[in-house]
Amino acid sequence: MGVLQPLWVVIIITIVILKPILGFASTLEVGYYHQTCPQVESIVSEAVRNATMHDPKVPARILRMFFHDCFIRGCDASVLLDSTRSNKAEKDAPPNISLRSFYVIDDAKSKLEAVCPKTVSCSDVLAIATRDVVTLSGGPYWEVLKGRKDGKVSKASDTRDLPAPTFNATTLIQSFAKRGLSIKDLVALSGGHTLGFSHCSSFEGRIRNFSSTNDVDPSMDQWFAEKLRTNCHKPNKERNAGEFLDFTAAVFDNDYYGRLVRGQGVFVSDQDLYSDYRTRWIVEAFWRDQSLFFKEFKDSMVRLGRVGVKGDDDGEVRIKCRVVN
């Protein structure tokens, strides 16, 4: 029989185990730059608005960039680092090769360096920009906690831990739990696909030769499956052929959940949220009530933004987001 440990010992052991995975974010606060760079939000917002006016794909790209950053080494802007001769960075790994619009973060950061040198981290710039693209697209507004430091490491091999379009609900729940995120967070953050688009290669396995008994994934609506098969028909397929993850893809709304209810989710990782009993009721609730979805999404984004946050001991404020100081 083991020795019963005092409660304080158990708490310390738990903290030591969780720290590498979740990080500590106790230093984050809304007014972190109130004295040192009060213009931070307006400068980032202006850069985001200008970029979105010229390229309507910017909101979806920035939102995806933030997810891919936080899910690897935490929200430390490691996804922004360029590869070097001796290291292949996250952005050049297969899951991230389609990430775009890094220039938006570069533009905001260069303007901040002109007025507040060596003050605002790239990870905070990305967090603010992500909130702004959601709001500009018709989604909710939330106060962004700030004070993150930028990571100094970015490895392409780490991206193997990103959730994949082929993940089922169980695998997704496990992946989010590793980052301290709940099942409700999983379903709410998946709603970010309301701004998403996918190329055929990410879902082709669902519409052709799905299994020995079904050519098409039986969980998919028949009309929708034929639509995807037509779009992705190889002899006629355009280079950028694919499908929006939401019929109102330029607007941040709850239509994504309606698609899941109708069997029109593009990815396995989307549709299985409706197939699985643990997540179905949340999908249905968000489809019935957009205001509820907005509330839960912004709360989950705040929690996501606290994952793996770096401090002065293991991070820095990069002068340029693409390279360590």
mmCIF file of C-alpha atoms in Angstrom, residues 35-321:
data_model
loop_
_atom_site.group_PDB
_atom_site.id
_atom_site.type_symbol
_atom_site.label_atom_id
_atom_site.label_comp_id
_atom_site.label_asym_id
_atom_site.label_seq_id
_atom_site.Cartn_x
_atom_site.Cartn_y
_atom_site.Cartn_z
ATOM 1 C CA GLN A 35 1.923 52.769 -20.103
ATOM 2 C CA THR A 36 4.559 51.450 -22.504
ATOM 3 C CA CYS A 37 2.617 51.382 -25.801
ATOM 4 C CA PRO A 38 -0.959 52.669 -25.530
ATOM 5 C CA GLN A 39 -1.318 52.734 -29.342
ATOM 6 C CA VAL A 40 -0.820 48.966 -29.727
ATOM 7 C CA GLU A 41 -4.439 48.019 -30.433
ATOM 8 C CA SER A 42 -5.125 50.841 -32.872
ATOM 9 C CA ILE A 43 -1.915 50.162 -34.830
ATOM 10 C CA VAL A 44 -2.624 46.437 -35.167
ATOM 11 C CA SER A 45 -6.275 47.072 -36.041
ATOM 12 C CA GLU A 46 -5.334 49.511 -38.787
ATOM 13 C CA ALA A 47 -2.898 47.009 -40.328
ATOM 14 C CA VAL A 48 -5.561 44.295 -40.261
ATOM 15 C CA ARG A 49 -8.252 46.529 -41.780
ATOM 16 C CA ASN A 50 -5.981 47.715 -44.573
ATOM 17 C CA ALA A 51 -4.929 44.163 -45.453
ATOM 18 C CA THR A 52 -8.506 42.861 -45.390
ATOM 19 C CA MET A 53 -9.683 45.648 -47.717
ATOM 20 C CA HIS A 54 -7.206 44.442 -50.333
ATOM 21 C CA ASP A 55 -7.516 40.697 -49.677
ATOM 22 C CA PRO A 56 -10.754 39.190 -48.281
ATOM 23 C CA LYS A 57 -8.887 35.956 -47.470
ATOM 24 C CA VAL A 58 -6.884 37.652 -44.710
ATOM 25 C CA PRO A 59 -9.372 36.990 -41.852
ATOM 26 C CA ALA A 60 -9.479 33.216 -42.407
ATOM 27 C CA ARG A 61 -5.698 33.089 -42.804
ATOM 28 C CA ILE A 62 -4.904 35.027 -39.617
ATOM 29 C CA LEU A 63 -7.406 33.020 -37.562
ATOM 30 C CA ARG A 64 -5.902 29.748 -38.790
ATOM 31 C CA MET A 65 -2.382 31.071 -38.144
ATOM 32 C CA PHE A 66 -3.253 31.760 -34.497
ATOM 33 C CA PHE A 67 -4.661 28.257 -33.981
ATOM 34 C CA HIS A 68 -1.621 26.652 -35.560
ATOM 35 C CA ASP A 69 0.696 28.756 -33.425
ATOM 36 C CA CYS A 70 -0.965 28.053 -30.079
ATOM 37 C CA PHE A 71 -1.334 24.315 -30.683
ATOM 38 C CA ILE A 72 2.386 23.636 -31.093
ATOM 39 C CA ARG A 73 4.550 25.357 -28.475
ATOM 40 C CA GLY A 74 1.816 27.537 -27.086
ATOM 41 C CA CYS A 75 0.907 31.063 -28.160
ATOM 42 C CA ASP A 76 4.501 32.231 -28.641
ATOM 43 C CA ALA A 77 4.629 33.258 -32.325
ATOM 44 C CA SER A 78 6.907 30.330 -33.160
ATOM 45 C CA VAL A 79 4.839 29.832 -36.321
ATOM 46 C CA LEU A 80 6.123 33.206 -37.575
ATOM 47 C CA LEU A 81 9.803 32.248 -37.492
ATOM 48 C CA ASP A 82 11.532 31.580 -40.817
ATOM 49 C CA SER A 83 13.573 28.455 -41.475
ATOM 50 C CA THR A 84 17.353 28.705 -41.356
ATOM 51 C CA ARG A 85 20.095 26.641 -42.954
ATOM 52 C CA SER A 86 20.269 24.466 -39.862
ATOM 53 C CA ASN A 87 16.580 24.326 -38.955
ATOM 54 C CA LYS A 88 13.299 23.792 -40.780
ATOM 55 C CA ALA A 89 10.683 25.916 -39.013
ATOM 56 C CA GLU A 90 6.994 25.232 -38.320
ATOM 57 C CA LYS A 91 5.740 27.381 -41.197
ATOM 58 C CA ASP A 92 7.522 25.140 -43.734
ATOM 59 C CA ALA A 93 6.084 21.858 -42.435
ATOM 60 C CA PRO A 94 3.354 20.134 -44.528
ATOM 61 C CA PRO A 95 0.410 21.139 -42.269
ATOM 62 C CA ASN A 96 1.498 24.793 -42.398
ATOM 63 C CA ILE A 97 2.718 25.123 -45.968
ATOM 64 C CA SER A 98 -0.613 26.711 -46.930
ATOM 65 C CA LEU A 99 -0.474 29.372 -44.194
ATOM 66 C CA ARG A 100 -0.514 32.833 -45.724
ATOM 67 C CA SER A 101 -0.644 36.553 -44.888
ATOM 68 C CA PHE A 102 2.370 36.680 -42.574
ATOM 69 C CA TYR A 103 2.971 40.127 -44.048
ATOM 70 C CA VAL A 104 0.019 41.477 -42.033
ATOM 71 C CA ILE A 105 1.788 40.687 -38.765
ATOM 72 C CA ASP A 106 5.090 41.979 -40.156
ATOM 73 C CA ASP A 107 3.436 45.265 -41.137
ATOM 74 C CA ALA A 108 1.831 45.810 -37.737
ATOM 75 C CA LYS A 109 5.056 44.893 -35.950
ATOM 76 C CA SER A 110 7.203 47.280 -38.011
ATOM 77 C CA LYS A 111 4.814 50.146 -37.227
ATOM 78 C CA LEU A 112 4.937 49.272 -33.537
ATOM 79 C CA GLU A 113 8.731 49.193 -33.573
ATOM 80 C CA ALA A 114 8.699 52.746 -34.927
ATOM 81 C CA VAL A 115 6.708 54.097 -31.971
ATOM 82 C CA CYS A 116 7.304 51.524 -29.198
ATOM 83 C CA PRO A 117 10.646 49.837 -29.934
ATOM 84 C CA LYS A 118 11.385 46.473 -28.328
ATOM 85 C CA THR A 119 8.116 46.562 -26.411
ATOM 86 C CA VAL A 120 5.269 44.621 -28.040
ATOM 87 C CA SER A 121 5.758 40.900 -28.673
ATOM 88 C CA CYS A 122 4.895 39.284 -31.981
ATOM 89 C CA SER A 123 2.707 36.789 -30.106
ATOM 90 C CA ASP A 124 0.605 39.653 -28.723
ATOM 91 C CA VAL A 125 0.375 41.218 -32.182
ATOM 92 C CA LEU A 126 -0.956 37.918 -33.563
ATOM 93 C CA ALA A 127 -3.453 37.572 -30.702
ATOM 94 C CA ILE A 128 -4.803 41.092 -31.250
ATOM 95 C CA ALA A 129 -4.928 40.646 -35.027
ATOM 96 C CA THR A 130 -6.888 37.414 -34.594
ATOM 97 C CA ARG A 131 -9.524 39.140 -32.489
ATOM 98 C CA ASP A 132 -9.720 41.927 -35.058
ATOM 99 C CA VAL A 133 -10.250 39.655 -38.072
ATOM 100 C CA VAL A 134 -13.092 37.898 -36.251
ATOM 101 C CA THR A 135 -14.751 41.197 -35.339
ATOM 102 C CA LEU A 136 -14.258 42.650 -38.833
ATOM 103 C CA SER A 137 -15.992 39.576 -40.249
ATOM 104 C CA GLY A 138 -19.076 40.082 -38.094
ATOM 105 C CA GLY A 139 -18.022 37.970 -35.129
ATOM 106 C CA PRO A 140 -17.738 38.821 -31.434
ATOM 107 C CA TYR A 141 -15.323 41.245 -29.803
ATOM 108 C CA TRP A 142 -13.295 40.363 -26.722
ATOM 109 C CA GLU A 143 -10.609 42.024 -24.648
ATOM 110 C CA VAL A 144 -7.261 40.460 -25.555
ATOM 111 C CA LEU A 145 -5.025 39.596 -22.617
ATOM 112 C CA LYS A 146 -1.458 40.701 -23.326
ATOM 113 C CA GLY A 147 2.041 40.194 -21.973
ATOM 114 C CA ARG A 148 3.146 37.112 -23.915
ATOM 115 C CA LYS A 149 6.793 36.741 -24.818
ATOM 116 C CA ASP A 150 7.982 35.290 -28.118
ATOM 117 C CA GLY A 151 9.442 31.801 -28.280
ATOM 118 C CA LYS A 152 12.948 31.163 -29.553
ATOM 119 C CA VAL A 153 12.356 27.706 -31.035
ATOM 120 C CA SER A 154 10.399 26.600 -34.105
ATOM 121 C CA LYS A 155 10.661 23.054 -35.441
ATOM 122 C CA ALA A 156 8.784 21.617 -38.404
ATOM 123 C CA SER A 157 8.711 18.204 -36.748
ATOM 124 C CA ASP A 158 6.522 19.568 -33.922
ATOM 125 C CA THR A 159 3.628 20.153 -36.324
ATOM 126 C CA ARG A 160 2.870 16.429 -36.296
ATOM 127 C CA ASP A 161 0.940 17.232 -33.126
ATOM 128 C CA LEU A 162 -1.544 19.520 -34.907
ATOM 129 C CA PRO A 163 -5.141 18.246 -35.092
ATOM 130 C CA ALA A 164 -5.753 16.829 -38.566
ATOM 131 C CA PRO A 165 -8.886 16.943 -40.772
ATOM 132 C CA THR A 166 -9.091 13.150 -40.403
ATOM 133 C CA PHE A 167 -9.327 13.225 -36.589
ATOM 134 C CA ASN A 168 -12.516 11.884 -35.041
ATOM 135 C CA ALA A 169 -14.159 13.409 -31.967
ATOM 136 C CA THR A 170 -12.266 11.185 -29.524
ATOM 137 C CA THR A 171 -8.871 12.138 -30.947
ATOM 138 C CA LEU A 172 -9.855 15.806 -31.019
ATOM 139 C CA ILE A 173 -11.032 15.738 -27.412
ATOM 140 C CA GLN A 174 -7.705 14.209 -26.389
ATOM 141 C CA SER A 175 -5.728 16.767 -28.409
ATOM 142 C CA PHE A 176 -7.569 19.714 -26.862
ATOM 143 C CA ALA A 177 -7.346 18.247 -23.364
ATOM 144 C CA LYS A 178 -3.540 18.129 -23.675
ATOM 145 C CA ARG A 179 -3.706 21.899 -23.983
ATOM 146 C CA GLY A 180 -6.075 22.355 -21.066
ATOM 147 C CA LEU A 181 -9.096 22.928 -23.301
ATOM 148 C CA SER A 182 -12.510 21.353 -22.710
ATOM 149 C CA ILE A 183 -14.997 19.615 -24.982
ATOM 150 C CA LYS A 184 -17.005 22.836 -25.144
ATOM 151 C CA ASP A 185 -13.836 24.693 -26.157
ATOM 152 C CA LEU A 186 -13.304 22.131 -28.921
ATOM 153 C CA VAL A 187 -16.762 22.662 -30.406
ATOM 154 C CA ALA A 188 -16.665 26.451 -29.989
ATOM 155 C CA LEU A 189 -13.203 26.871 -31.514
ATOM 156 C CA SER A 190 -14.108 24.540 -34.380
ATOM 157 C CA GLY A 191 -16.651 27.220 -35.226
ATOM 158 C CA GLY A 192 -13.715 29.234 -36.525
ATOM 159 C CA HIS A 193 -14.175 27.125 -39.654
ATOM 160 C CA THR A 194 -17.006 29.506 -40.483
ATOM 161 C CA LEU A 195 -14.282 31.492 -42.294
ATOM 162 C CA GLY A 196 -12.473 28.467 -43.691
ATOM 163 C CA PHE A 197 -11.763 26.911 -47.086
ATOM 164 C CA SER A 198 -10.226 23.545 -47.911
ATOM 165 C CA HIS A 199 -8.589 22.117 -51.009
ATOM 166 C CA CYS A 200 -9.849 18.776 -52.274
ATOM 167 C CA SER A 201 -6.823 16.861 -50.992
ATOM 168 C CA SER A 202 -7.945 17.346 -47.381
ATOM 169 C CA PHE A 203 -11.320 15.636 -47.808
ATOM 170 C CA GLU A 204 -11.018 13.508 -50.965
ATOM 171 C CA GLY A 205 -10.920 10.357 -48.852
ATOM 172 C CA ARG A 206 -14.518 10.992 -47.816
ATOM 173 C CA ILE A 207 -15.944 11.233 -51.340
ATOM 174 C CA ARG A 208 -14.095 8.413 -53.153
ATOM 175 C CA ASN A 209 -13.144 4.899 -52.045
ATOM 176 C CA PHE A 210 -14.124 5.681 -48.472
ATOM 177 C CA SER A 211 -14.320 2.011 -47.434
ATOM 178 C CA SER A 212 -14.764 -1.479 -48.831
ATOM 179 C CA THR A 213 -18.547 -1.075 -48.589
ATOM 180 C CA ASN A 214 -19.059 2.657 -49.197
ATOM 181 C CA ASP A 215 -17.563 4.818 -51.918
ATOM 182 C CA VAL A 216 -18.698 7.929 -50.029
ATOM 183 C CA ASP A 217 -18.656 8.534 -46.277
ATOM 184 C CA PRO A 218 -22.209 7.527 -45.222
ATOM 185 C CA SER A 219 -22.344 10.368 -42.687
ATOM 186 C CA MET A 220 -22.242 12.867 -45.562
ATOM 187 C CA ASP A 221 -25.389 14.289 -47.132
ATOM 188 C CA GLN A 222 -25.831 12.742 -50.607
ATOM 189 C CA TRP A 223 -26.409 16.054 -52.421
ATOM 190 C CA PHE A 224 -23.359 17.572 -50.757
ATOM 191 C CA ALA A 225 -21.205 14.561 -51.593
ATOM 192 C CA GLU A 226 -22.101 14.896 -55.275
ATOM 193 C CA LYS A 227 -21.271 18.608 -55.141
ATOM 194 C CA LEU A 228 -17.818 17.845 -53.737
ATOM 195 C CA ARG A 229 -17.225 15.034 -56.233
ATOM 196 C CA THR A 230 -18.052 17.416 -59.087
ATOM 197 C CA ASN A 231 -15.758 20.145 -57.720
ATOM 198 C CA CYS A 232 -12.926 17.681 -57.226
ATOM 199 C CA HIS A 233 -13.365 15.643 -60.429
ATOM 200 C CA LYS A 234 -9.758 15.096 -61.518
ATOM 201 C CA PRO A 235 -9.993 15.673 -65.315
ATOM 202 C CA ASN A 236 -11.703 19.049 -64.793
ATOM 203 C CA LYS A 237 -10.307 20.016 -61.391
ATOM 204 C CA GLU A 238 -8.792 23.457 -61.121
ATOM 205 C CA ARG A 239 -5.536 23.915 -59.259
ATOM 206 C CA ASN A 240 -7.281 25.633 -56.348
ATOM 207 C CA ALA A 241 -10.434 23.494 -56.370
ATOM 208 C CA GLY A 242 -12.043 22.815 -53.019
ATOM 209 C CA GLU A 243 -14.914 23.805 -50.786
ATOM 210 C CA PHE A 244 -15.719 26.503 -48.251
ATOM 211 C CA LEU A 245 -16.337 25.126 -44.775
ATOM 212 C CA ASP A 246 -19.363 27.409 -44.413
ATOM 213 C CA PHE A 247 -21.827 28.597 -47.065
ATOM 214 C CA THR A 248 -21.437 32.170 -45.746
ATOM 215 C CA ALA A 249 -17.645 31.944 -45.663
ATOM 216 C CA ALA A 250 -16.990 35.695 -45.706
ATOM 217 C CA VAL A 251 -19.096 36.236 -42.583
ATOM 218 C CA PHE A 252 -18.375 34.994 -39.077
ATOM 219 C CA ASP A 253 -21.656 33.350 -38.041
ATOM 220 C CA ASN A 254 -23.062 30.004 -36.862
ATOM 221 C CA ASP A 255 -23.863 28.560 -40.307
ATOM 222 C CA TYR A 256 -21.004 26.072 -39.858
ATOM 223 C CA TYR A 257 -23.002 24.214 -37.217
ATOM 224 C CA GLY A 258 -26.066 24.069 -39.459
ATOM 225 C CA ARG A 259 -23.947 22.319 -42.069
ATOM 226 C CA LEU A 260 -22.952 19.679 -39.539
ATOM 227 C CA VAL A 261 -26.594 19.092 -38.577
ATOM 228 C CA ARG A 262 -27.399 18.595 -42.281
ATOM 229 C CA GLY A 263 -24.494 16.182 -42.826
ATOM 230 C CA GLN A 264 -22.547 18.755 -44.839
ATOM 231 C CA GLY A 265 -19.363 19.004 -42.791
ATOM 232 C CA VAL A 266 -16.317 19.002 -45.070
ATOM 233 C CA PHE A 267 -13.808 17.244 -42.812
ATOM 234 C CA VAL A 268 -14.160 14.110 -40.721
ATOM 235 C CA SER A 269 -13.083 16.341 -37.829
ATOM 236 C CA ASP A 270 -16.070 18.598 -38.536
ATOM 237 C CA GLN A 271 -18.813 16.050 -39.134
ATOM 238 C CA ASP A 272 -17.819 13.801 -36.252
ATOM 239 C CA LEU A 273 -18.635 16.622 -33.846
ATOM 240 C CA TYR A 274 -22.275 15.991 -34.768
ATOM 241 C CA SER A 275 -21.961 12.217 -34.917
ATOM 242 C CA ASP A 276 -20.489 11.902 -31.415
ATOM 243 C CA TYR A 277 -22.918 12.084 -28.469
ATOM 244 C CA ARG A 278 -20.433 14.071 -26.359
ATOM 245 C CA THR A 279 -20.345 16.976 -28.792
ATOM 246 C CA ARG A 280 -23.630 16.740 -30.705
ATOM 247 C CA TRP A 281 -25.685 18.630 -28.119
ATOM 248 C CA ILE A 282 -23.213 21.537 -28.180
ATOM 249 C CA VAL A 283 -23.317 21.674 -31.997
ATOM 250 C CA GLU A 284 -27.122 21.792 -31.854
ATOM 251 C CA ALA A 285 -27.086 24.496 -29.173
ATOM 252 C CA PHE A 286 -24.735 26.705 -31.202
ATOM 253 C CA TRP A 287 -26.842 26.178 -34.331
ATOM 254 C CA ARG A 288 -30.012 27.233 -32.501
ATOM 255 C CA ASP A 289 -28.462 30.276 -30.820
ATOM 256 C CA GLN A 290 -25.771 32.345 -32.549
ATOM 257 C CA SER A 291 -25.394 34.655 -29.538
ATOM 258 C CA LEU A 292 -24.555 31.625 -27.388
ATOM 259 C CA PHE A 293 -21.951 30.536 -29.932
ATOM 260 C CA PHE A 294 -20.415 34.009 -29.977
ATOM 261 C CA LYS A 295 -20.190 34.092 -26.179
ATOM 262 C CA GLU A 296 -18.604 30.653 -25.940
ATOM 263 C CA PHE A 297 -16.262 31.320 -28.862
ATOM 264 C CA LYS A 298 -14.782 34.464 -27.360
ATOM 265 C CA ASP A 299 -14.417 32.789 -23.948
ATOM 266 C CA SER A 300 -12.664 29.827 -25.569
ATOM 267 C CA MET A 301 -10.389 32.150 -27.546
ATOM 268 C CA VAL A 302 -9.265 33.780 -24.304
ATOM 269 C CA ARG A 303 -8.497 30.328 -22.869
ATOM 270 C CA LEU A 304 -6.677 29.281 -26.040
ATOM 271 C CA GLY A 305 -4.636 32.479 -25.898
ATOM 272 C CA ARG A 306 -3.285 31.467 -22.478
ATOM 273 C CA VAL A 307 -1.907 28.103 -23.637
ATOM 274 C CA GLY A 308 1.858 27.695 -23.323
ATOM 275 C CA VAL A 309 2.522 31.392 -22.772
ATOM 276 C CA LYS A 310 6.210 32.264 -22.416
ATOM 277 C CA GLY A 311 7.678 34.630 -19.838
ATOM 278 C CA ASP A 312 10.976 36.476 -19.565
ATOM 279 C CA ASP A 313 12.773 33.282 -18.523
ATOM 280 C CA ASP A 314 12.042 31.387 -21.750
ATOM 281 C CA GLY A 315 10.940 34.081 -24.198
ATOM 282 C CA GLU A 316 11.779 37.488 -25.618
ATOM 283 C CA VAL A 317 10.246 40.420 -27.493
ATOM 284 C CA ARG A 318 11.418 39.901 -31.060
ATOM 285 C CA ILE A 319 12.342 43.006 -33.001
ATOM 286 C CA LYS A 320 11.387 41.215 -36.236
ATOM 287 C CA CYS A 321 8.796 38.466 -36.085
#
